[in-house]
Each structure stands twice: as structure tokens, then as C-alpha cells.
CSV table of C-alpha atoms in Angstrom, one decimal:
chain,number,residue,atom,x,y,z
A,17,UNK,CA,118.5,-39.1,70.9
A,18,UNK,CA,115.6,-41.5,70.6
A,19,UNK,CA,113.3,-41.4,67.6
A,20,UNK,CA,110.8,-38.6,67.7
A,21,UNK,CA,107.3,-39.3,66.4
A,22,UNK,CA,107.1,-37.3,63.1
A,23,UNK,CA,104.0,-35.0,62.6
A,24,UNK,CA,102.5,-37.3,60.0
A,25,UNK,CA,102.0,-40.0,62.7
A,26,UNK,CA,99.9,-37.7,64.9
A,27,UNK,CA,96.4,-39.0,65.4
A,28,UNK,CA,93.7,-36.4,65.9
A,29,UNK,CA,90.2,-36.7,67.2
A,30,UNK,CA,87.3,-34.5,66.2
A,31,UNK,CA,85.6,-33.0,69.2
A,32,UNK,CA,82.0,-31.8,68.7
A,33,UNK,CA,81.0,-28.4,70.2
A,34,UNK,CA,77.6,-28.0,68.7
A,35,UNK,CA,75.3,-29.9,66.3
A,36,UNK,CA,74.0,-28.5,63.0
A,37,UNK,CA,73.2,-29.6,59.5
A,38,UNK,CA,74.5,-28.4,56.2
A,39,UNK,CA,72.3,-27.3,53.3
A,40,UNK,CA,72.9,-29.5,50.2
A,41,UNK,CA,72.1,-26.6,47.9
A,42,UNK,CA,75.3,-24.8,48.6
A,43,UNK,CA,78.8,-26.2,48.0
A,44,UNK,CA,79.9,-29.8,47.4
A,45,UNK,CA,81.7,-32.5,49.2
A,46,UNK,CA,85.3,-32.4,47.9
A,47,UNK,CA,85.0,-35.7,46.2
A,48,UNK,CA,81.7,-34.7,44.5
A,49,UNK,CA,82.8,-31.4,43.0
A,50,UNK,CA,81.8,-30.8,39.4
A,51,UNK,CA,84.6,-31.3,36.9
A,52,UNK,CA,85.8,-27.7,36.5
A,53,UNK,CA,85.8,-27.1,40.2
A,54,UNK,CA,87.5,-30.5,40.8
A,55,UNK,CA,90.5,-29.4,38.8
A,56,UNK,CA,90.5,-25.9,40.2
A,57,UNK,CA,90.7,-27.2,43.7
A,58,UNK,CA,92.8,-30.2,42.9
A,59,UNK,CA,96.3,-31.5,43.9
A,60,UNK,CA,98.5,-34.0,42.1
A,61,UNK,CA,100.9,-36.2,44.0
A,62,UNK,CA,103.6,-36.2,41.4
A,63,UNK,CA,106.6,-38.4,41.2
A,64,UNK,CA,109.3,-36.0,40.1
A,65,UNK,CA,111.7,-37.5,37.6
A,66,UNK,CA,115.5,-36.9,37.9
A,67,UNK,CA,116.9,-34.1,35.7
A,68,UNK,CA,114.5,-31.2,35.6
A,69,UNK,CA,114.0,-28.9,38.5
A,70,UNK,CA,110.8,-28.9,40.6
A,71,UNK,CA,109.8,-25.6,39.0
A,72,UNK,CA,110.2,-27.0,35.5
A,73,UNK,CA,108.1,-30.1,36.4
A,74,UNK,CA,105.4,-27.9,37.8
A,75,UNK,CA,105.5,-25.7,34.7
A,76,UNK,CA,105.2,-28.7,32.4
A,77,UNK,CA,102.2,-29.9,34.4
A,78,UNK,CA,100.6,-26.5,34.0
A,79,UNK,CA,101.3,-26.6,30.2
A,80,UNK,CA,100.0,-30.2,29.7
A,81,UNK,CA,96.8,-29.4,31.5
A,82,UNK,CA,96.3,-25.9,30.1
A,83,UNK,CA,96.2,-24.3,33.5
A,84,UNK,CA,96.8,-20.7,34.5
A,85,UNK,CA,98.2,-21.2,38.0
A,86,UNK,CA,100.3,-23.9,39.6
A,87,UNK,CA,102.3,-24.4,42.8
A,88,UNK,CA,104.4,-27.1,44.3
A,89,UNK,CA,105.1,-28.1,47.9
A,90,UNK,CA,108.7,-28.2,48.7
A,91,UNK,CA,111.5,-27.9,46.1
A,92,UNK,CA,113.3,-31.1,45.3
A,93,UNK,CA,116.6,-30.1,43.7
A,94,UNK,CA,117.3,-31.3,40.2
A,95,UNK,CA,120.0,-33.9,39.5
A,96,UNK,CA,123.4,-32.6,40.5
A,97,UNK,CA,122.2,-29.0,41.0
B,17,UNK,CA,116.6,-36.1,42.7
B,18,UNK,CA,113.3,-37.8,42.5
B,19,UNK,CA,110.1,-38.5,44.4
B,20,UNK,CA,107.0,-37.0,45.9
B,21,UNK,CA,106.3,-33.5,44.7
B,22,UNK,CA,102.8,-32.4,45.5
B,23,UNK,CA,101.6,-30.0,42.7
B,24,UNK,CA,98.7,-27.7,43.4
B,25,UNK,CA,96.4,-26.7,40.5
B,26,UNK,CA,94.8,-23.3,40.0
B,27,UNK,CA,93.1,-22.0,43.2
B,28,UNK,CA,94.4,-24.8,45.4
B,29,UNK,CA,97.8,-23.1,45.1
B,30,UNK,CA,96.5,-20.8,47.9
B,31,UNK,CA,97.0,-23.6,50.4
B,32,UNK,CA,100.5,-24.6,49.3
B,33,UNK,CA,102.1,-23.2,52.5
B,34,UNK,CA,100.5,-26.0,54.4
B,35,UNK,CA,102.7,-28.4,52.4
B,36,UNK,CA,105.9,-26.3,52.5
B,37,UNK,CA,106.2,-26.5,56.2
B,38,UNK,CA,105.1,-30.1,56.5
B,39,UNK,CA,107.5,-32.9,57.4
B,40,UNK,CA,109.4,-34.9,54.8
B,41,UNK,CA,110.9,-38.3,54.5
B,42,UNK,CA,113.8,-39.3,52.1
B,43,UNK,CA,115.8,-42.3,51.1
B,44,UNK,CA,119.4,-41.2,50.5
B,45,UNK,CA,122.6,-42.6,49.2
B,46,UNK,CA,125.6,-40.8,50.8
B,47,UNK,CA,129.0,-41.3,49.3
B,48,UNK,CA,131.9,-41.3,51.7
B,49,UNK,CA,135.2,-39.9,50.7
B,50,UNK,CA,137.2,-42.5,52.6
B,51,UNK,CA,136.8,-46.0,54.0
B,52,UNK,CA,134.8,-46.2,57.3
B,53,UNK,CA,133.6,-49.3,59.1
B,54,UNK,CA,129.8,-49.9,59.5
B,55,UNK,CA,129.8,-49.3,63.3
B,56,UNK,CA,131.1,-45.7,63.3
B,57,UNK,CA,128.8,-44.8,60.4
B,58,UNK,CA,125.8,-46.1,62.3
B,59,UNK,CA,126.9,-44.3,65.4
B,60,UNK,CA,127.3,-41.0,63.7
B,61,UNK,CA,124.0,-41.3,61.9
B,62,UNK,CA,122.3,-41.9,65.2
B,63,UNK,CA,123.9,-38.8,66.6
B,64,UNK,CA,122.1,-36.7,63.9
B,65,UNK,CA,118.7,-38.0,65.1
B,66,UNK,CA,118.2,-34.9,67.0
B,67,UNK,CA,117.5,-31.2,66.8
B,68,UNK,CA,120.3,-30.1,64.4
B,69,UNK,CA,121.8,-26.8,63.4
B,70,UNK,CA,122.0,-26.2,59.7
B,71,UNK,CA,123.2,-23.3,57.5
B,72,UNK,CA,121.5,-23.6,54.1
B,73,UNK,CA,124.0,-24.5,51.3
B,74,UNK,CA,125.4,-21.9,48.8
B,75,UNK,CA,122.8,-22.8,46.3
B,76,UNK,CA,119.7,-22.3,48.3
B,77,UNK,CA,116.4,-20.5,47.8
B,78,UNK,CA,116.4,-19.1,51.4
B,79,UNK,CA,118.4,-16.7,53.4
B,80,UNK,CA,121.7,-18.3,54.5
B,81,UNK,CA,121.5,-18.0,58.2
B,82,UNK,CA,122.0,-20.7,60.8
B,83,UNK,CA,118.7,-22.4,61.7
B,84,UNK,CA,117.6,-25.5,63.6
B,85,UNK,CA,115.7,-28.4,62.2
B,86,UNK,CA,114.4,-31.5,63.8
B,87,UNK,CA,115.5,-34.9,62.5
B,88,UNK,CA,112.7,-37.2,63.7
B,89,UNK,CA,114.6,-40.4,62.7
B,90,UNK,CA,117.5,-41.7,60.7
B,91,UNK,CA,117.3,-45.4,59.8
B,92,UNK,CA,120.5,-46.9,58.6
B,93,UNK,CA,119.7,-49.4,55.8
B,94,UNK,CA,122.8,-50.6,54.1
B,95,UNK,CA,126.5,-49.9,53.5
B,96,UNK,CA,128.3,-51.0,50.3
B,97,UNK,CA,131.9,-49.9,50.1
B,98,UNK,CA,131.7,-46.1,50.4
B,99,UNK,CA,128.0,-45.9,49.6
B,100,UNK,CA,125.7,-45.5,52.6
B,101,UNK,CA,121.9,-46.0,52.2
B,102,UNK,CA,119.7,-44.5,54.9
B,103,UNK,CA,116.1,-43.2,55.4
B,104,UNK,CA,115.5,-39.9,57.1
B,105,UNK,CA,112.4,-38.3,58.5
B,106,UNK,CA,112.8,-34.6,59.1
B,107,UNK,CA,111.2,-31.2,59.4
B,108,UNK,CA,110.3,-29.2,56.3
B,109,UNK,CA,113.3,-27.1,55.2
B,110,UNK,CA,116.0,-29.6,56.1
B,111,UNK,CA,118.7,-29.8,53.5
B,112,UNK,CA,119.8,-33.4,53.0
B,113,UNK,CA,122.8,-32.4,50.9
B,114,UNK,CA,124.0,-30.4,53.9
B,115,UNK,CA,123.2,-33.2,56.3
B,116,UNK,CA,125.4,-35.6,54.3
B,117,UNK,CA,128.2,-33.1,54.2
B,118,UNK,CA,128.0,-32.6,58.0
B,119,UNK,CA,127.9,-36.4,58.6
B,120,UNK,CA,131.0,-36.7,56.5
B,121,UNK,CA,132.7,-34.0,58.5
B,122,UNK,CA,131.9,-35.8,61.8
B,123,UNK,CA,133.2,-39.1,60.4
B,124,UNK,CA,136.4,-37.3,59.4
B,125,UNK,CA,136.6,-38.5,55.8
B,126,UNK,CA,134.1,-36.2,54.2
B,127,UNK,CA,131.0,-37.2,52.3
B,128,UNK,CA,128.5,-36.0,49.8
B,129,UNK,CA,124.9,-36.7,48.8
B,130,UNK,CA,124.9,-39.1,45.8
B,131,UNK,CA,121.2,-39.8,45.3
B,132,UNK,CA,118.0,-38.7,46.9
B,133,UNK,CA,114.4,-39.8,46.7
B,134,UNK,CA,111.6,-38.1,48.6
B,135,UNK,CA,109.3,-40.8,49.9
B,136,UNK,CA,106.9,-38.5,51.8
B,137,UNK,CA,105.8,-34.9,51.8
B,138,UNK,CA,103.3,-34.1,54.6
B,139,UNK,CA,100.2,-36.3,53.8
B,140,UNK,CA,101.5,-37.5,50.4
B,141,UNK,CA,103.6,-40.7,50.1
B,142,UNK,CA,105.2,-42.4,47.2
B,143,UNK,CA,102.9,-45.5,47.7
B,144,UNK,CA,99.6,-43.8,47.5
B,145,UNK,CA,98.2,-42.1,44.3
B,146,UNK,CA,101.7,-41.0,43.3
B,147,UNK,CA,101.7,-40.5,39.5
B,148,UNK,CA,104.3,-39.7,36.9
B,149,UNK,CA,104.3,-36.9,34.4
B,150,UNK,CA,103.6,-39.4,31.6
B,151,UNK,CA,100.5,-40.5,33.5
B,152,UNK,CA,99.3,-37.0,33.8
B,153,UNK,CA,99.8,-36.3,30.1
B,154,UNK,CA,98.1,-39.6,29.1
B,155,UNK,CA,95.1,-39.3,31.4
B,156,UNK,CA,94.5,-35.7,30.7
B,157,UNK,CA,94.4,-36.5,26.9
B,158,UNK,CA,92.1,-39.4,27.6
B,159,UNK,CA,89.8,-37.2,29.7
B,160,UNK,CA,89.7,-34.6,26.9
B,161,UNK,CA,88.5,-37.3,24.5
B,162,UNK,CA,86.1,-39.2,26.7
B,163,UNK,CA,85.0,-36.5,29.1
B,164,UNK,CA,84.7,-39.0,31.9
B,165,UNK,CA,85.3,-37.3,35.2
B,166,UNK,CA,86.5,-40.6,36.7
B,167,UNK,CA,89.6,-40.3,34.6
B,168,UNK,CA,90.5,-37.0,36.3
B,169,UNK,CA,90.0,-38.7,39.7
B,170,UNK,CA,92.7,-41.2,38.8
B,171,UNK,CA,95.4,-38.6,39.2
B,172,UNK,CA,93.9,-35.5,40.8
B,173,UNK,CA,92.9,-35.4,44.4
B,174,UNK,CA,90.8,-32.7,46.2
B,175,UNK,CA,93.0,-30.1,47.8
B,176,UNK,CA,91.6,-31.2,51.2
B,177,UNK,CA,94.0,-34.2,50.9
B,178,UNK,CA,96.9,-31.7,51.2
B,179,UNK,CA,95.4,-30.5,54.5
B,180,UNK,CA,95.1,-33.9,56.0
B,181,UNK,CA,97.7,-33.3,58.7
B,182,UNK,CA,96.6,-29.7,59.6
B,183,UNK,CA,94.2,-29.7,62.6
B,184,UNK,CA,90.7,-28.8,61.5
B,185,UNK,CA,87.8,-26.7,62.7
B,186,UNK,CA,84.3,-27.3,61.3
B,187,UNK,CA,81.9,-24.4,61.0
B,188,UNK,CA,78.2,-23.7,60.4
B,189,UNK,CA,76.9,-22.9,56.9
B,190,UNK,CA,75.9,-19.5,58.3
B,191,UNK,CA,79.6,-18.6,59.2
B,192,UNK,CA,81.0,-19.6,55.8
B,193,UNK,CA,80.4,-16.5,53.7
B,194,UNK,CA,81.7,-14.2,56.3
B,195,UNK,CA,84.9,-16.2,56.4
B,196,UNK,CA,85.1,-16.1,52.6
B,197,UNK,CA,85.1,-12.3,53.0
B,198,UNK,CA,88.0,-12.6,55.4
B,199,UNK,CA,86.3,-12.2,58.7
B,200,UNK,CA,87.9,-13.6,61.9
B,201,UNK,CA,86.6,-17.0,63.0
B,202,UNK,CA,84.3,-16.5,66.1
B,203,UNK,CA,83.3,-19.0,68.7
B,204,UNK,CA,79.5,-19.3,67.9
B,205,UNK,CA,80.2,-20.4,64.3
B,206,UNK,CA,82.2,-23.4,65.4
B,207,UNK,CA,80.7,-26.9,65.4
B,208,UNK,CA,83.8,-29.1,66.0
B,209,UNK,CA,87.5,-28.9,66.5
B,210,UNK,CA,90.3,-31.4,66.2
B,211,UNK,CA,92.5,-32.2,69.2
B,212,UNK,CA,96.0,-30.9,69.3
B,213,UNK,CA,95.3,-27.3,68.3
B,214,UNK,CA,97.7,-25.0,70.1
B,215,UNK,CA,97.8,-21.3,70.3
B,216,UNK,CA,99.4,-19.7,67.2
B,217,UNK,CA,99.2,-22.9,65.2
B,218,UNK,CA,97.9,-23.2,61.6
B,219,UNK,CA,94.4,-24.7,61.3
B,220,UNK,CA,92.2,-25.5,58.3
B,221,UNK,CA,88.6,-24.2,58.5
B,222,UNK,CA,86.2,-26.6,56.8
B,223,UNK,CA,82.4,-26.7,56.1
B,224,UNK,CA,80.3,-29.6,57.4
B,225,UNK,CA,80.7,-31.1,53.9
B,226,UNK,CA,84.4,-31.1,54.4
B,227,UNK,CA,85.3,-28.4,51.9
B,228,UNK,CA,88.2,-26.1,52.8
B,229,UNK,CA,87.3,-22.5,53.4
B,230,UNK,CA,90.5,-21.0,54.7
B,231,UNK,CA,93.8,-21.5,56.5
B,232,UNK,CA,93.9,-19.6,59.8
B,233,UNK,CA,96.1,-19.0,62.8
B,234,UNK,CA,94.5,-19.9,66.1
B,235,UNK,CA,94.5,-17.6,69.2
B,236,UNK,CA,93.6,-20.4,71.6
B,237,UNK,CA,93.9,-24.2,72.1
B,238,UNK,CA,91.3,-27.0,71.3
B,239,UNK,CA,90.1,-27.1,74.9
B,240,UNK,CA,89.6,-23.4,75.1
B,241,UNK,CA,87.8,-23.4,71.7
B,242,UNK,CA,85.3,-26.0,72.9
B,243,UNK,CA,84.4,-24.0,76.0
B,244,UNK,CA,84.4,-20.5,74.5
B,245,UNK,CA,81.0,-18.9,73.9
B,246,UNK,CA,81.9,-15.6,72.4
B,247,UNK,CA,85.0,-14.0,70.9
B,248,UNK,CA,87.6,-14.6,68.2
B,249,UNK,CA,89.1,-18.1,67.9
B,250,UNK,CA,91.3,-17.6,64.8
B,251,UNK,CA,92.5,-15.0,62.3
B,252,UNK,CA,92.5,-15.9,58.7
B,253,UNK,CA,95.7,-16.3,56.7
B,254,UNK,CA,94.5,-17.5,53.3
B,255,UNK,CA,91.0,-17.9,52.0
B,256,UNK,CA,90.4,-20.5,49.3
B,257,UNK,CA,86.7,-20.6,48.9
B,258,UNK,CA,85.3,-17.9,46.6
B,259,UNK,CA,82.7,-15.5,48.1
B,260,UNK,CA,79.1,-16.4,47.4
B,261,UNK,CA,79.6,-20.1,47.5
B,262,UNK,CA,77.3,-20.1,50.6
B,263,UNK,CA,74.7,-17.4,51.1
B,264,UNK,CA,75.5,-14.2,53.1
B,265,UNK,CA,73.5,-14.2,56.3
B,266,UNK,CA,75.1,-11.5,58.4
B,267,UNK,CA,73.6,-8.0,58.8
B,268,UNK,CA,75.8,-5.2,57.8
B,269,UNK,CA,76.2,-2.4,60.4
B,270,UNK,CA,73.6,0.4,60.5
B,271,UNK,CA,71.0,0.7,57.9
B,272,UNK,CA,71.6,3.8,55.8
């Protein structure tokens, strides 16, 4: 089989249906969120070390940053699991 | 096993499903259990560049039933004795340990996965803003001392980054709060839609500022969305934005 283009190579175009403006009084651009919200709606691209499980690594991150909730995208098994 | 592991903090955990089903890329060392020439190894690797059947391994976190996964590409990199180095791009939920085992079976000598590094998970790659646990601990402490938000921006990215590969629909301010309350997405509220939305696909609904409101399942395609004047476009799956972020503008039923 020839190579299939993976989904991360898909290019998308934004097609406009109607024009409108957004009120600056409500919400924030993702990059301009105030600190507390920035963390609450934040994601870390973590380089998992060998040894611990993905769940452990996520739990450590939670502990280090004193968070209440954490999740991770796709389990990477621990060394020799 | 090492590599890219996107970690969602607090409320962004609600959109983690967008990452679970996203494609992955790995670099893998496979150990052969017998001597095989380079040519047959390359040939068999190429055969696996296809839709494959896989039964999850004994130690797996999902139901062990036969399922299909797409291997987008397998690039042979190097062979050194019985160690084979290759790069594989695949659908989320592909077990590389199982892939190595199966390749070994086809080669006739047997094989196992020796080492694995994930180089990409959906929109996240090992080359862009990938941080180690040490960095997180160090920068977080530094932030606690100096209270400079730029330190947080060094290692935390907005959750919208995680939605980079999910097709997007932008809506009016006036539609936002209804969506936060779980209402279906209707045609009049839509300002723009990305190409490649298919019926039943997952989409991200954003404000004009680019903030994620919710993940939804579409009922129609991009072309149909742009032409539709009335009616439901998508049903919500997961709401991330809290109610009241934008003002409520709808009128509720009959006055009592």
C-alpha cells in the first residue's frame, strides 16, 4: 500500500458564512487569558520519561502544580510494562 | 517508553477525547529473534503500511476484541544486527508492541518491541514546546516566586492548541451562552466553518476570539452548513466554557 496522508497533514480553510464582531468585554483570546484561567484551560506538551506510567507522570504534574484535575491524551506504556 | 504525552490541566481535561482519538507517530526499535536480511525486513514493514487488524495485547486498557487500525506510513530507518529502527505514523489506539510482534510472525523469526518513543500525538510534536517534568517543576516554582505570567507561558499552552486538528466552527457572541447551557448549535449562530467537516464528525465550536466553547458532533457537512438558514447543525458532546462567560441573550419560553 502507498503512504496515506496522516490526519495531522490535513490543511483546512475557514469559510465565512456571515460577518459579525465580538464584544471585548466578554471572554478573552486564549493567549490573553488572565493567569488563573490560563492554567485552568491549559495543556502541557510533556516529554514522558522512561520508567513511570503515563498515569503516574500525569499525577506528578498534578501534585507539582497543586491542581485538582488532570488528564492525559493517549497512554504511553511504562518501560517494560 | 518515552515521548510526547499531552497533559490537560483542570477544566481543559474536558477536551481530552480530542487527543485520545488523534493520530500518533512513533520511532521504534524492534528486536528480531533470528537473523534476517535487510531486504525482507523492508518488504514486510512495507506490507504493514495499510489498514491492519489488531487484537489488543493481554495487558491493555481496552476490550480485547479484533479491531482495525490504519498505518499511514512505516519508514524503515536502520538495521543493526537484530535491531530494526523504524518510524511509524498510525491511527490513535494502535499498539506498537503488537505491531512488532506481528511483524516478527510474518518474518518467521519472531520479534518484540525493544524501545519506543512517541514523536507526535495529534497536534503536539516532540520538537515544539515539548517540556520535561523537571522543567515543569522548575518553572512552576519560579512562577510562584516571581508571579510573572510569561513563565507559565513557557510550558503551558492554551487548550485550543489541543484542538488544532479538529475542524472548527465559529459562532456569534449571542449564541455562546446558549451553547454553554448545552443547547444544540443552530445555523443562524454560525459565522464560519472549516472545510472538511463531514456528517457525524467531531468539531470544535469557538468564539470569534478563538476560545473553545464545546466539542460537538455534526449532523451535516461544511457545504451544507454554509447554505443552511435554519435548523440544527451539531449536537454538543462536551462543554468547556463555563456558563455566564458571555451574556445570556435568548428569551425563555412563555412569560409566567
